Amino acid sequence: MALNSTHIQGLQGVEWGSLHRLSICFHDYVSSSKGVKLAGIVLLWLLAISFFQPKRPRIPGAQVHGSRGWWEPSFLLKTRFIYDAYNIINSGYVKSPMTSLPYAYTNFNITVQGCSFRGASSRYRHSCHSNENLFRSWPWASVIRDSDLHVTVLTKKLNPDVTKYGAEVDIQYIMRMLVARMSAKVFVGDPACRDPTWLNLTLNFSLDLFLAGFALRMFPPWMHFLVKPLVPARWRVQRQIEIGTEVVRQYMLKREDRAKLGGSTAVGSEGSLEEMAARQCILTLASIHTTAMTVAYALFDIIAHSEWVAVLRDEIDEALKTHGELGQDMPVKQWLQHLEKMDSFILESQRHNPPILLTPRRIAMVLLTLKDGTYIPKGTRIAWAGPQHAFDPVITPDPDKFDPMRSYRKRHNGNGQNLHKFMVGQSDPDNMSFGYGGQVCPGRYLAVGEIKLVLMRLLQEFDFASPKGNVRPRSIYADENVLLNPYAKVMMKKR
């Protein structure tokens, strides 16, 4: 039946003519080939979302948070998570003890919060595996997926042994280069720790690896084989692996020690040149940028809270007076433990400046049931909202206050029972800056030693100020990663 004015009450004259023309235009568009194609594209898009969206195990009862609906493309989900990850995770933490984040965000399904998960990572260390998001698409990364030589060496061998202000300086770059040289001194020795080729490689490898992973995460897994060749950072990473292999080859031949890093610990192919080179590059991933950023954060916190400078310097002077020069009468690691106030300051700085919003992260390798009855199916990806937990008033009284002596007071309360607790680098369910459980960062004590050594030297020899007064630079969030403003600088002068 054709439309006419008798079928629509109240529309006459011009109004009816406009509606009639609109009806004709819509009919012509839909019946045209363009309209059919557009409808087909939309239908295919919806079917693709439904068909290719990965189905991941999810904890029963966990509320889904952050997605606007099944129809929302994963690209939009990922884009929102890039610039608003903190608010998404924080609102999910407040909303429910267990919150399910859509898989499209970070290739994770669950962010778990609440006392039921505290200690679960440690108790079920053989039932959970750390996430492989960063390395799973790299063939050379099998050295870290299939072997824990680097963990064994770090835990068993390395840890037991560690007038006017001038112009503005890029303290973050200075700290990265300084930490890169310190780490190279430990991992590959002289003269690599001063080799510009190796130092530049160690600085750029981590950045390019994260950029490559970041780019791939913007696409669904089924598209990765198409996208990989188009990501420039992947080509740079592969080139850096090749350069690293050649550099490591030269130093291994010079030292006539093909297993310097692993020594007698290396088994089978673990001592091969290729695996050693790849492992050395991977070690830089965790040993440089995060350590340098922690030093920079602590330095900016010292500038923002300058009343603590004298306290930290007095402690250093007292330690020198009581225990002698660093490394003179006692091992360096033991000497640094006497800087308790600095230790507490670093812990509070880490609490306010987490390196990542979701840590630790695990994959359930078997079916798990927590002590409160929570059922975790095999294959479920679990993450812990560590920073939100550390700012929970139930866990940390007055959490928004920057209190550098918070851990120092805890340590000296309890009639001496806590003197060896609440220290930076220790595995603590209430402070997971270095992870937790059986897969806690194996090089954390090396990192803590480097951080204290650098801060000690800086406080002894320099005065610092911010170009913008005592205003602390804001952090930047990119996905679950937390970054210090790369343009933040300091002014410094010799004391």
PDB file of C-alpha atoms in Angstrom, residues 46-58 70-71 102-104 107-109 221-222 378-381:
ATOM      1  CA  LEU A  46      28.966  -8.060  13.538  1.00  0.00           C
ATOM      2  CA  LEU A  47      29.423 -11.704  12.541  1.00  0.00           C
ATOM      3  CA  ALA A  48      33.224 -11.331  12.640  1.00  0.00           C
ATOM      4  CA  ILE A  49      33.067  -9.849  16.126  1.00  0.00           C
ATOM      5  CA  SER A  50      30.921 -12.731  17.289  1.00  0.00           C
ATOM      6  CA  PHE A  51      32.883 -15.465  15.476  1.00  0.00           C
ATOM      7  CA  PHE A  52      36.504 -14.374  15.983  1.00  0.00           C
ATOM      8  CA  GLN A  53      36.245 -12.975  19.508  1.00  0.00           C
ATOM      9  CA  PRO A  54      38.348 -15.346  21.661  1.00  0.00           C
ATOM     10  CA  LYS A  55      36.402 -17.278  24.256  1.00  0.00           C
ATOM     11  CA  ARG A  56      38.387 -17.364  27.467  1.00  0.00           C
ATOM     12  CA  PRO A  57      37.581 -19.093  30.758  1.00  0.00           C
ATOM     13  CA  ARG A  58      36.142 -16.734  33.337  1.00  0.00           C
ATOM     14  CA  TRP A  70      29.188  -7.390  22.762  1.00  0.00           C
ATOM     15  CA  TRP A  71      28.821  -5.266  19.649  1.00  0.00           C
ATOM     16  CA  PRO A 102      37.028  -7.763  28.537  1.00  0.00           C
ATOM     17  CA  TYR A 103      39.685  -9.844  26.771  1.00  0.00           C
ATOM     18  CA  ALA A 104      40.091  -7.117  24.159  1.00  0.00           C
ATOM     19  CA  ASN A 107      44.399 -10.235  26.598  1.00  0.00           C
ATOM     20  CA  PHE A 108      43.298 -10.739  30.194  1.00  0.00           C
ATOM     21  CA  ASN A 109      39.903 -11.730  31.482  1.00  0.00           C
ATOM     22  CA  PRO A 221      45.174 -12.365  17.392  1.00  0.00           C
ATOM     23  CA  TRP A 222      43.885 -13.815  14.133  1.00  0.00           C
ATOM     24  CA  LYS A 378      41.883 -23.868  33.952  1.00  0.00           C
ATOM     25  CA  GLY A 379      43.173 -21.346  31.424  1.00  0.00           C
ATOM     26  CA  THR A 380      41.749 -18.307  33.237  1.00  0.00           C
ATOM     27  CA  ARG A 381      43.970 -15.257  33.042  1.00  0.00           C
TER      28      ARG A 381
END
